[in-house]
Short mmCIF file of C-alpha atoms and ligand atoms in Angstrom, two decimals:
data_model
loop_
_atom_site.label_atom_id
_atom_site.label_comp_id
_atom_site.label_asym_id
_atom_site.label_seq_id
_atom_site.Cartn_x
_atom_site.Cartn_y
_atom_site.Cartn_z
CA UNK A 11 0.00 0.00 0.00
CA UNK A 12 1.52 3.33 -1.05
CA UNK A 13 -0.29 6.28 0.45
CA UNK A 14 -0.49 9.64 -1.25
CA UNK A 15 1.13 11.64 1.54
CA UNK A 16 2.91 11.22 4.87
CA UNK A 17 3.84 14.18 7.10
CA UNK A 18 7.55 14.60 7.83
CA UNK A 19 8.93 14.90 11.35
CA UNK A 20 12.32 14.42 13.01
CA UNK A 21 13.72 13.26 16.37
CA UNK A 22 13.82 16.93 17.32
CA UNK A 23 10.08 17.34 16.79
CA UNK A 24 9.21 15.57 20.05
CA UNK A 25 12.23 17.10 21.79
CA UNK A 26 11.10 20.65 20.92
CA UNK A 27 7.50 19.92 21.84
CA UNK A 28 8.68 18.67 25.26
CA UNK A 29 10.73 21.86 25.56
CA UNK A 30 7.58 23.96 25.08
CA UNK A 31 6.37 22.62 28.44
CA UNK A 32 9.74 23.24 30.10
CA UNK A 33 9.46 26.84 28.91
CA UNK A 34 6.06 26.99 30.65
CA UNK A 35 4.66 28.88 27.65
CA UNK A 36 2.42 26.78 25.42
CA UNK A 37 0.16 29.55 24.11
CA UNK A 38 0.93 31.69 21.07
CA UNK A 39 4.09 33.64 20.22
CA UNK A 40 6.43 31.60 22.44
CA UNK A 41 10.06 30.71 21.77
CA UNK A 42 9.49 28.44 18.75
CA UNK A 43 6.91 30.69 17.11
CA UNK A 44 9.43 33.53 17.36
CA UNK A 45 12.18 31.34 15.85
CA UNK A 46 9.85 30.54 12.94
CA UNK A 47 9.00 34.23 12.46
CA UNK A 48 12.70 35.09 12.23
CA UNK A 49 13.33 32.21 9.82
CA UNK A 50 10.67 33.44 7.42
CA UNK A 51 11.58 37.14 7.69
CA UNK A 52 15.16 36.21 6.76
CA UNK A 53 14.13 33.82 4.00
CA UNK A 54 11.49 36.05 2.41
CA UNK A 55 13.12 39.37 3.28
CA UNK A 56 9.79 40.83 4.33
CA UNK A 57 8.74 43.15 7.13
CA UNK A 58 6.13 40.89 8.69
CA UNK A 59 5.79 37.10 8.93
CA UNK A 60 3.20 35.73 11.36
CA UNK A 61 2.40 32.10 12.11
CA UNK A 62 -1.30 31.31 11.98
CA UNK A 63 -3.44 28.18 12.35
CA UNK A 64 -3.68 27.39 8.65
CA UNK A 65 -3.41 28.68 5.13
CA UNK A 66 -7.12 29.32 5.43
CA UNK A 67 -6.52 31.57 8.47
CA UNK A 68 -3.81 33.51 6.59
CA UNK A 69 -6.25 34.12 3.72
CA UNK A 70 -8.93 35.23 6.18
CA UNK A 71 -6.50 37.71 7.73
CA UNK A 72 -5.64 39.07 4.28
CA UNK A 73 -9.34 39.41 3.42
CA UNK A 74 -9.98 41.25 6.69
CA UNK A 75 -7.01 43.56 6.12
CA UNK A 76 -8.25 44.36 2.62
CA UNK A 77 -11.21 46.20 4.26
CA UNK A 78 -13.76 45.02 1.74
CA UNK A 79 -17.34 46.26 1.62
CA UNK A 80 -20.24 43.91 0.87
CA UNK A 81 -20.46 43.45 -2.89
CA UNK A 82 -16.79 44.28 -3.53
CA UNK A 83 -15.22 41.92 -6.06
CA UNK A 84 -12.04 39.88 -5.86
CA UNK A 85 -10.57 38.24 -8.98
CA UNK A 86 -9.18 34.70 -8.66
CA UNK A 87 -9.03 31.34 -10.45
CA UNK A 88 -11.80 28.78 -9.99
CA UNK A 89 -9.25 25.98 -10.11
CA UNK A 90 -8.14 26.24 -6.46
CA UNK A 91 -8.94 25.12 -2.94
CA UNK A 92 -12.18 26.52 -1.52
CA UNK A 93 -10.42 28.62 1.17
CA UNK A 94 -9.10 31.00 -1.51
CA UNK A 95 -12.68 32.12 -2.19
CA UNK A 96 -14.26 31.41 1.21
CA UNK A 97 -12.01 33.91 3.02
CA UNK A 98 -13.42 36.74 0.91
CA UNK A 99 -17.01 35.50 1.03
CA UNK A 100 -16.78 35.76 4.84
CA UNK A 101 -16.17 39.50 4.37
CA UNK A 102 -19.24 39.86 2.13
CA UNK A 103 -17.17 40.13 -1.04
CA UNK A 104 -17.84 38.32 -4.33
CA UNK A 105 -15.10 36.12 -5.82
CA UNK A 106 -14.99 36.57 -9.60
CA UNK A 107 -13.49 33.63 -11.47
CA UNK A 108 -11.12 33.88 -14.43
CA UNK A 109 -9.98 30.86 -16.45
CA UNK A 110 -6.48 29.37 -16.11
CA UNK A 111 -3.53 29.00 -18.49
CA UNK A 112 -3.01 25.71 -20.31
CA UNK A 113 0.66 25.47 -19.38
CA UNK A 114 1.00 26.35 -15.67
CA UNK A 115 -2.68 25.95 -14.74
CA UNK A 116 -2.38 29.37 -13.07
CA UNK A 117 -4.82 32.26 -13.52
CA UNK A 118 -4.66 33.53 -17.11
CA UNK A 119 -3.23 37.03 -16.66
CA UNK A 120 -4.47 38.02 -20.12
CA UNK A 121 -8.08 37.48 -19.04
CA UNK A 122 -7.92 39.45 -15.80
CA UNK A 123 -8.44 42.94 -17.16
CA UNK A 124 -11.73 42.04 -18.87
CA UNK A 125 -13.07 40.86 -15.48
CA UNK A 126 -12.42 44.16 -13.72
CA UNK A 127 -15.44 46.29 -12.80
CA UNK A 128 -15.79 49.40 -10.64
CA UNK A 129 -16.34 47.04 -7.69
CA UNK A 130 -13.06 45.14 -8.09
CA UNK A 131 -10.70 45.57 -5.11
CA UNK A 132 -8.15 42.79 -5.33
CA UNK A 133 -6.55 40.07 -7.44
CA UNK A 134 -5.69 36.75 -5.80
CA UNK A 135 -3.13 34.81 -7.84
CA UNK A 136 -2.77 31.18 -6.69
CA UNK A 137 0.69 29.75 -7.40
CA UNK A 138 -0.53 26.32 -8.42
CA UNK A 139 1.86 23.45 -7.63
CA UNK A 140 4.31 26.09 -6.38
CA UNK A 141 4.88 27.49 -9.89
CA UNK A 142 4.58 31.28 -10.06
CA UNK A 143 1.77 33.17 -11.74
CA UNK A 144 2.82 35.85 -14.27
CA UNK A 145 3.38 38.37 -11.48
CA UNK A 146 4.83 41.29 -13.48
CA UNK A 147 1.70 41.47 -15.62
CA UNK A 148 -0.60 40.96 -12.61
CA UNK A 149 1.15 43.68 -10.59
CA UNK A 150 1.01 46.04 -13.54
CA UNK A 151 -2.76 45.50 -13.91
CA UNK A 152 -3.20 45.97 -10.15
CA UNK A 153 -1.21 49.21 -10.18
CA UNK A 154 -3.17 50.66 -13.08
CA UNK A 155 -6.53 49.80 -11.49
CA UNK A 156 -5.50 50.48 -7.90
CA UNK A 157 -6.09 46.90 -6.71
CA UNK A 158 -4.48 44.84 -3.96
CA UNK A 159 -2.55 41.71 -4.90
CA UNK A 160 -3.00 38.90 -2.37
CA UNK A 161 -0.89 35.84 -3.16
CA UNK A 162 -2.26 32.43 -2.29
CA UNK A 163 1.21 30.95 -1.78
CA UNK A 164 -0.13 27.93 0.12
CA UNK A 165 1.85 25.59 -2.15
CA UNK A 166 4.74 27.94 -2.82
CA UNK A 167 7.32 27.47 -0.04
CA UNK A 168 10.85 27.85 -1.49
CA UNK A 169 9.74 28.92 -4.95
CA UNK A 170 10.70 31.98 -6.95
CA UNK A 171 9.61 34.24 -9.81
CA UNK A 172 12.46 36.08 -11.56
CA UNK A 173 14.53 35.45 -8.44
CA UNK A 174 11.94 36.83 -6.01
CA UNK A 175 10.45 34.53 -3.36
CA UNK A 176 6.74 33.86 -3.89
CA UNK A 177 4.44 35.23 -1.20
CA UNK A 178 6.27 38.58 -1.00
CA UNK A 179 5.71 39.90 -4.50
CA UNK A 180 2.17 41.21 -3.94
CA UNK A 181 0.81 43.23 -1.01
CA UNK A 182 0.11 40.19 1.17
CA UNK A 183 1.00 36.50 0.98
CA UNK A 184 -0.52 33.37 2.53
CA UNK A 185 1.33 30.07 3.06
CA UNK A 186 0.02 26.74 4.34
CA UNK A 187 1.82 24.19 6.51
CA UNK A 188 -0.89 21.58 6.23
CA UNK A 189 0.61 18.10 6.31
CA UNK A 190 0.23 17.75 2.53
CA UNK A 191 2.51 20.74 1.84
CA UNK A 192 6.33 20.67 1.51
CA UNK A 193 6.88 22.05 5.03
CA UNK A 194 4.29 21.14 7.61
CA UNK A 195 3.13 21.44 11.20
CA UNK A 196 0.06 19.22 10.83
CA UNK A 197 -2.17 22.23 10.45
CA UNK A 198 -0.51 25.63 10.16
CA UNK A 199 0.03 28.67 8.01
CA UNK A 200 1.87 31.95 7.61
CA UNK A 201 0.76 35.47 6.80
CA UNK A 202 3.39 37.76 5.26
CA UNK A 203 3.56 41.35 4.09
CA UNK A 204 6.23 43.90 3.35
CA UNK A 205 3.82 46.84 3.62
CA UNK A 206 4.43 48.88 6.78
CA UNK A 207 0.80 49.74 7.49
CA UNK A 208 -0.47 46.22 6.77
CA UNK A 209 2.35 44.77 8.90
CA UNK A 210 1.16 46.73 11.91
CA UNK A 211 -2.56 46.03 11.38
CA UNK A 212 -1.86 42.32 10.78
CA UNK A 213 -0.59 41.91 14.35
CA UNK A 214 -3.82 43.42 15.65
CA UNK A 215 -6.14 41.34 13.43
CA UNK A 216 -4.29 38.18 14.51
CA UNK A 217 -4.56 39.02 18.24
CA UNK A 218 -8.35 39.39 18.60
CA UNK A 219 -8.25 43.02 17.51
CA UNK A 220 -5.93 43.99 20.38
CA UNK A 221 -2.54 45.66 20.47
CA UNK A 222 -1.15 42.87 22.69
CA UNK A 223 1.88 42.35 20.40
CA UNK A 224 2.96 45.94 21.04
CA UNK A 225 2.40 45.40 24.77
CA UNK A 226 4.67 42.31 24.75
CA UNK A 227 7.40 44.35 23.09
CA UNK A 228 7.00 47.06 25.75
CA UNK A 229 5.80 49.65 23.18
CA UNK A 230 2.57 50.36 25.12
CA UNK A 231 2.04 50.00 28.89
CA UNK A 232 -1.31 48.21 28.67
CA UNK A 233 -3.15 46.48 25.88
CA UNK A 234 -6.72 46.95 24.74
CA UNK A 235 -9.24 46.21 22.00
CA UNK A 236 -8.37 48.57 19.13
CA UNK A 237 -9.91 47.07 15.95
CA UNK A 238 -11.80 44.12 14.41
CA UNK A 239 -9.91 40.84 14.51
CA UNK A 240 -9.97 37.22 15.50
CA UNK A 241 -7.65 34.65 17.08
CA UNK A 242 -5.26 33.35 14.45
CA UNK A 243 -2.10 32.63 16.45
CA UNK A 244 -1.29 28.95 17.01
CA UNK A 245 -0.01 27.33 20.18
CA UNK A 246 3.79 27.26 20.48
CA UNK A 247 3.50 23.44 20.16
CA UNK A 248 2.70 24.04 16.49
CA UNK A 249 5.68 26.40 16.28
CA UNK A 250 7.91 23.68 17.79
CA UNK A 251 6.78 21.11 15.21
CA UNK A 252 7.21 23.60 12.38
CA UNK A 253 10.67 24.73 13.52
CA UNK A 254 11.90 21.13 13.70
CA UNK A 255 10.77 20.62 10.10
CA UNK A 256 12.29 23.92 8.93
CA UNK A 257 15.64 22.65 10.24
CA UNK A 258 15.52 19.86 7.64
CA UNK A 259 13.94 22.01 4.91
CA UNK A 260 16.97 21.57 2.62
CA UNK A 261 16.81 17.77 2.91
CA UNK A 262 13.08 17.79 2.28
CA UNK A 263 13.43 20.00 -0.77
CA UNK A 264 16.33 18.00 -2.21
CA UNK A 265 14.46 14.75 -1.76
CA UNK A 266 11.19 16.11 -3.21
CA UNK A 267 13.04 17.53 -6.22
CA UNK A 268 14.74 14.16 -6.88
CA UNK A 269 11.39 12.37 -6.74
CA UNK A 270 9.82 14.97 -9.02
CA UNK A 271 12.65 14.71 -11.59
CA UNK A 272 12.41 10.93 -11.63
CA UNK A 273 8.67 11.04 -12.31
CA UNK A 274 9.25 13.68 -14.97
CA UNK A 275 11.77 11.56 -16.87
CA UNK A 276 9.76 8.38 -16.40
CA UNK A 277 6.73 9.82 -18.21
CA UNK A 278 8.62 11.34 -21.16
CA UNK A 279 7.64 8.46 -23.42
CA UNK A 280 3.98 8.51 -22.36
CA UNK A 281 3.97 12.21 -23.21
CA UNK A 282 5.64 11.63 -26.60
CA UNK A 283 3.00 9.08 -27.49
CA UNK A 284 0.38 11.75 -26.70
CA UNK A 285 -1.25 9.90 -23.80
CA UNK A 286 -0.40 12.26 -20.95
CA UNK A 287 1.01 15.72 -20.46
CA UNK A 288 3.66 16.49 -17.84
CA UNK A 289 3.92 19.76 -15.84
CA UNK A 290 5.32 22.81 -17.68
CA UNK A 291 7.54 25.27 -15.80
CA UNK A 292 8.25 28.61 -17.52
CA UNK A 293 11.85 29.88 -17.51
CA UNK A 294 11.17 32.72 -15.09
CA UNK A 295 9.71 30.30 -12.50
CA UNK A 296 11.33 27.72 -10.25
CA UNK A 297 9.98 24.29 -9.37
CA UNK A 298 9.67 23.66 -5.62
CA UNK A 299 8.51 20.09 -6.26
CA UNK A 300 5.30 20.64 -4.37
CA UNK A 301 3.32 18.42 -6.68
CA UNK A 302 3.79 15.97 -9.51
CA UNK A 303 0.73 15.69 -11.70
CA UNK A 304 -0.16 14.19 -15.05
CA UNK A 305 -2.86 15.45 -17.39
CA UNK A 306 -4.75 12.56 -18.98
CA UNK A 307 -6.66 12.90 -22.24
CA UNK A 308 -10.13 12.45 -20.77
CA UNK A 309 -12.10 11.90 -17.59
CA UNK A 310 -12.63 8.25 -18.62
CA UNK A 311 -8.91 7.61 -19.00
CA UNK A 312 -8.12 9.34 -15.73
CA UNK A 313 -10.72 7.29 -13.87
CA UNK A 314 -9.34 4.06 -15.36
CA UNK A 315 -5.77 5.10 -14.45
CA UNK A 316 -6.67 5.94 -10.85
CA UNK A 317 -8.63 2.66 -10.53
CA UNK A 318 -5.70 0.65 -11.89
CA UNK A 319 -3.27 2.24 -9.42
CA UNK A 320 -5.75 1.59 -6.63
CA UNK A 321 -5.93 -2.12 -7.57
CA UNK A 322 -2.17 -2.14 -7.11
CA UNK A 323 -2.35 -0.49 -3.70
CA UNK A 324 -1.34 3.00 -4.87
CA UNK A 325 -3.40 5.98 -3.86
CA UNK A 326 -3.39 8.74 -6.52
CA UNK A 327 -5.99 11.48 -6.01
CA UNK A 328 -7.36 14.16 -8.32
CA UNK A 329 -8.51 17.71 -7.55
CA UNK A 330 -10.16 20.29 -7.71
CA UNK A 331 -13.88 20.35 -8.31
CA UNK A 332 -13.79 23.87 -9.83
CA UNK A 333 -15.24 26.40 -7.41
CA UNK A 334 -17.57 27.81 -10.08
CA UNK A 335 -19.36 24.45 -10.26
CA UNK A 336 -19.50 23.83 -6.49
CA UNK A 337 -22.76 24.56 -4.61
CA UNK A 338 -21.20 27.40 -2.56
CA UNK A 339 -19.39 28.79 -5.59
CA UNK A 340 -22.69 29.05 -7.47
CA UNK A 341 -24.27 30.80 -4.51
CA UNK A 342 -21.55 33.29 -3.58
CA UNK A 343 -19.36 33.81 -6.64
CA UNK A 344 -19.46 34.98 -10.25
CA UNK A 345 -17.75 33.65 -13.36
CA UNK A 346 -16.21 36.29 -15.62
CA UNK A 347 -15.30 34.23 -18.67
CA UNK A 348 -15.78 30.72 -20.08
CA UNK A 349 -14.08 28.16 -17.80
CA UNK A 350 -12.88 25.98 -20.68
CA UNK A 351 -9.37 25.16 -19.44
CA UNK A 352 -10.49 24.92 -15.81
CA UNK A 353 -13.18 22.35 -16.64
CA UNK A 354 -10.84 20.31 -18.84
CA UNK A 355 -8.02 20.23 -16.26
CA UNK A 356 -10.42 19.36 -13.47
CA UNK A 357 -11.48 16.27 -15.48
CA UNK A 358 -8.00 15.18 -16.52
CA UNK A 359 -5.49 15.91 -13.73
CA UNK A 360 -4.14 13.21 -11.43
CA UNK A 361 -1.50 13.60 -8.68
CA UNK A 362 1.11 10.96 -7.88
CA UNK A 363 2.47 10.15 -4.39
CA UNK A 364 5.19 12.67 -3.50
CA UNK A 365 6.45 13.06 0.06
CA UNK A 366 9.75 13.18 1.95
CA UNK A 367 9.66 9.57 3.13
CA UNK A 368 8.64 8.03 -0.21
CA UNK A 369 11.34 5.40 -0.80
CA UNK A 370 13.07 4.77 -4.15
CA UNK A 371 11.49 1.28 -4.24
CA UNK A 372 8.02 2.70 -3.64
CA UNK A 373 8.48 5.29 -6.37
CA UNK A 374 9.80 2.68 -8.80
CA UNK A 375 6.69 0.63 -8.12
CA UNK A 376 4.39 3.63 -8.78
CA UNK A 377 6.25 4.31 -12.04
CA UNK A 378 6.17 0.66 -13.11
CA UNK A 379 2.41 0.33 -12.57
CA UNK A 380 1.74 3.66 -14.28
CA UNK A 381 3.87 2.92 -17.32
CA UNK A 382 2.21 -0.49 -17.64
CA UNK A 383 -1.14 1.29 -17.88
CA UNK A 384 -0.01 3.86 -20.46
CA UNK A 385 1.67 1.19 -22.63
CA UNK A 386 -1.64 -0.64 -23.16
C1 PLP B 405 -3.64 23.99 1.10
C2 PLP B 405 -4.21 25.17 0.42
C3 PLP B 405 -4.97 26.13 1.10
C4 PLP B 405 -5.44 25.97 2.52
O1 PLP B 405 -4.46 25.74 3.45
P1 PLP B 405 -4.86 25.08 4.86
O2 PLP B 405 -3.58 25.19 5.64
O3 PLP B 405 -5.25 23.66 4.58
O4 PLP B 405 -5.96 25.86 5.44
C5 PLP B 405 -5.39 27.27 0.41
N1 PLP B 405 -5.09 27.44 -0.89
C6 PLP B 405 -4.39 26.52 -1.58
C7 PLP B 405 -4.07 26.78 -3.02
C8 PLP B 405 -3.95 25.35 -0.96
O5 PLP B 405 -3.24 24.45 -1.67
#
């Protein structure tokens, strides 16, 4: 049985978690959370990096900070996880869907401008599979129309666009450390911004609308309720798990990239014979090996492929049901253009097992069973 994903951890994970109790500080913003904050500020070279409960929580913070009014519109792809849209729906805004590109499966930057109305406030590029959206074009559109750019960088740890780390190219960025992502803390996420005003307000939104972060730094002598917010900071136990995984981030990334490359080469022939398509990574983007997917020719072929792997004990899932065809998407969102590529990809994409602990033998077996299927 080869599962699709297995969360990484190290000997230090339990050691650090035990240390949280020795520190007698298990709530938010303890020693390990602060170590994680420093790690990300150094890595991303941004003003603010705040651990939160999940990628979903980071998106909700961004939506709150965007100060949207009911009916305001936010442009995003439909081919994404529901949290991308849900965060904005919670603020009364309307997600407006734009189709994706055939190559990267990211939002089609050339279709964004036609979707802009006088109610549009933000663009939310999702860096699918950790491969960057066309950020120069997106930022240029945002600048000309005075829109915020909020990056859904949930899958984009350690990935770059023209040398710039993803998550810090727009006004705000949201990462996920869910156990299916490259770096994980079970559940977890990160909110980042390099904007001075947003950096200050983000601390308040994350701490129940209080200025407690300033109080802890000794910048005010008492703390109080100053704005709208919620509770987005995780226990330091989550920080301890995350920090232990960040310490082996290089190993994780090297291993994931090796696995990815091996899959990529293994399916060259299947691609040449026109049966599948492999991921495409534009020159200006890096590959963080978040995901290895294949695009089959049809829904029928994909279903048969997944069933065959399953018979052989291999779990290979597909995603996403496009948000525009989900019940909540129909209720709360609007579609700006035909969703041709989105619908096609949703029918044809399949993901292969890719995680730190996947052994060479296991991967060989996945490849063998897959190739067998595509040879028939
Ligand atoms: C994983 C993911 C999220 C949500 O992250 P959670 O940590 O599970 O809340 C949001 N957007 C995208 C694109 C994701 O892949």
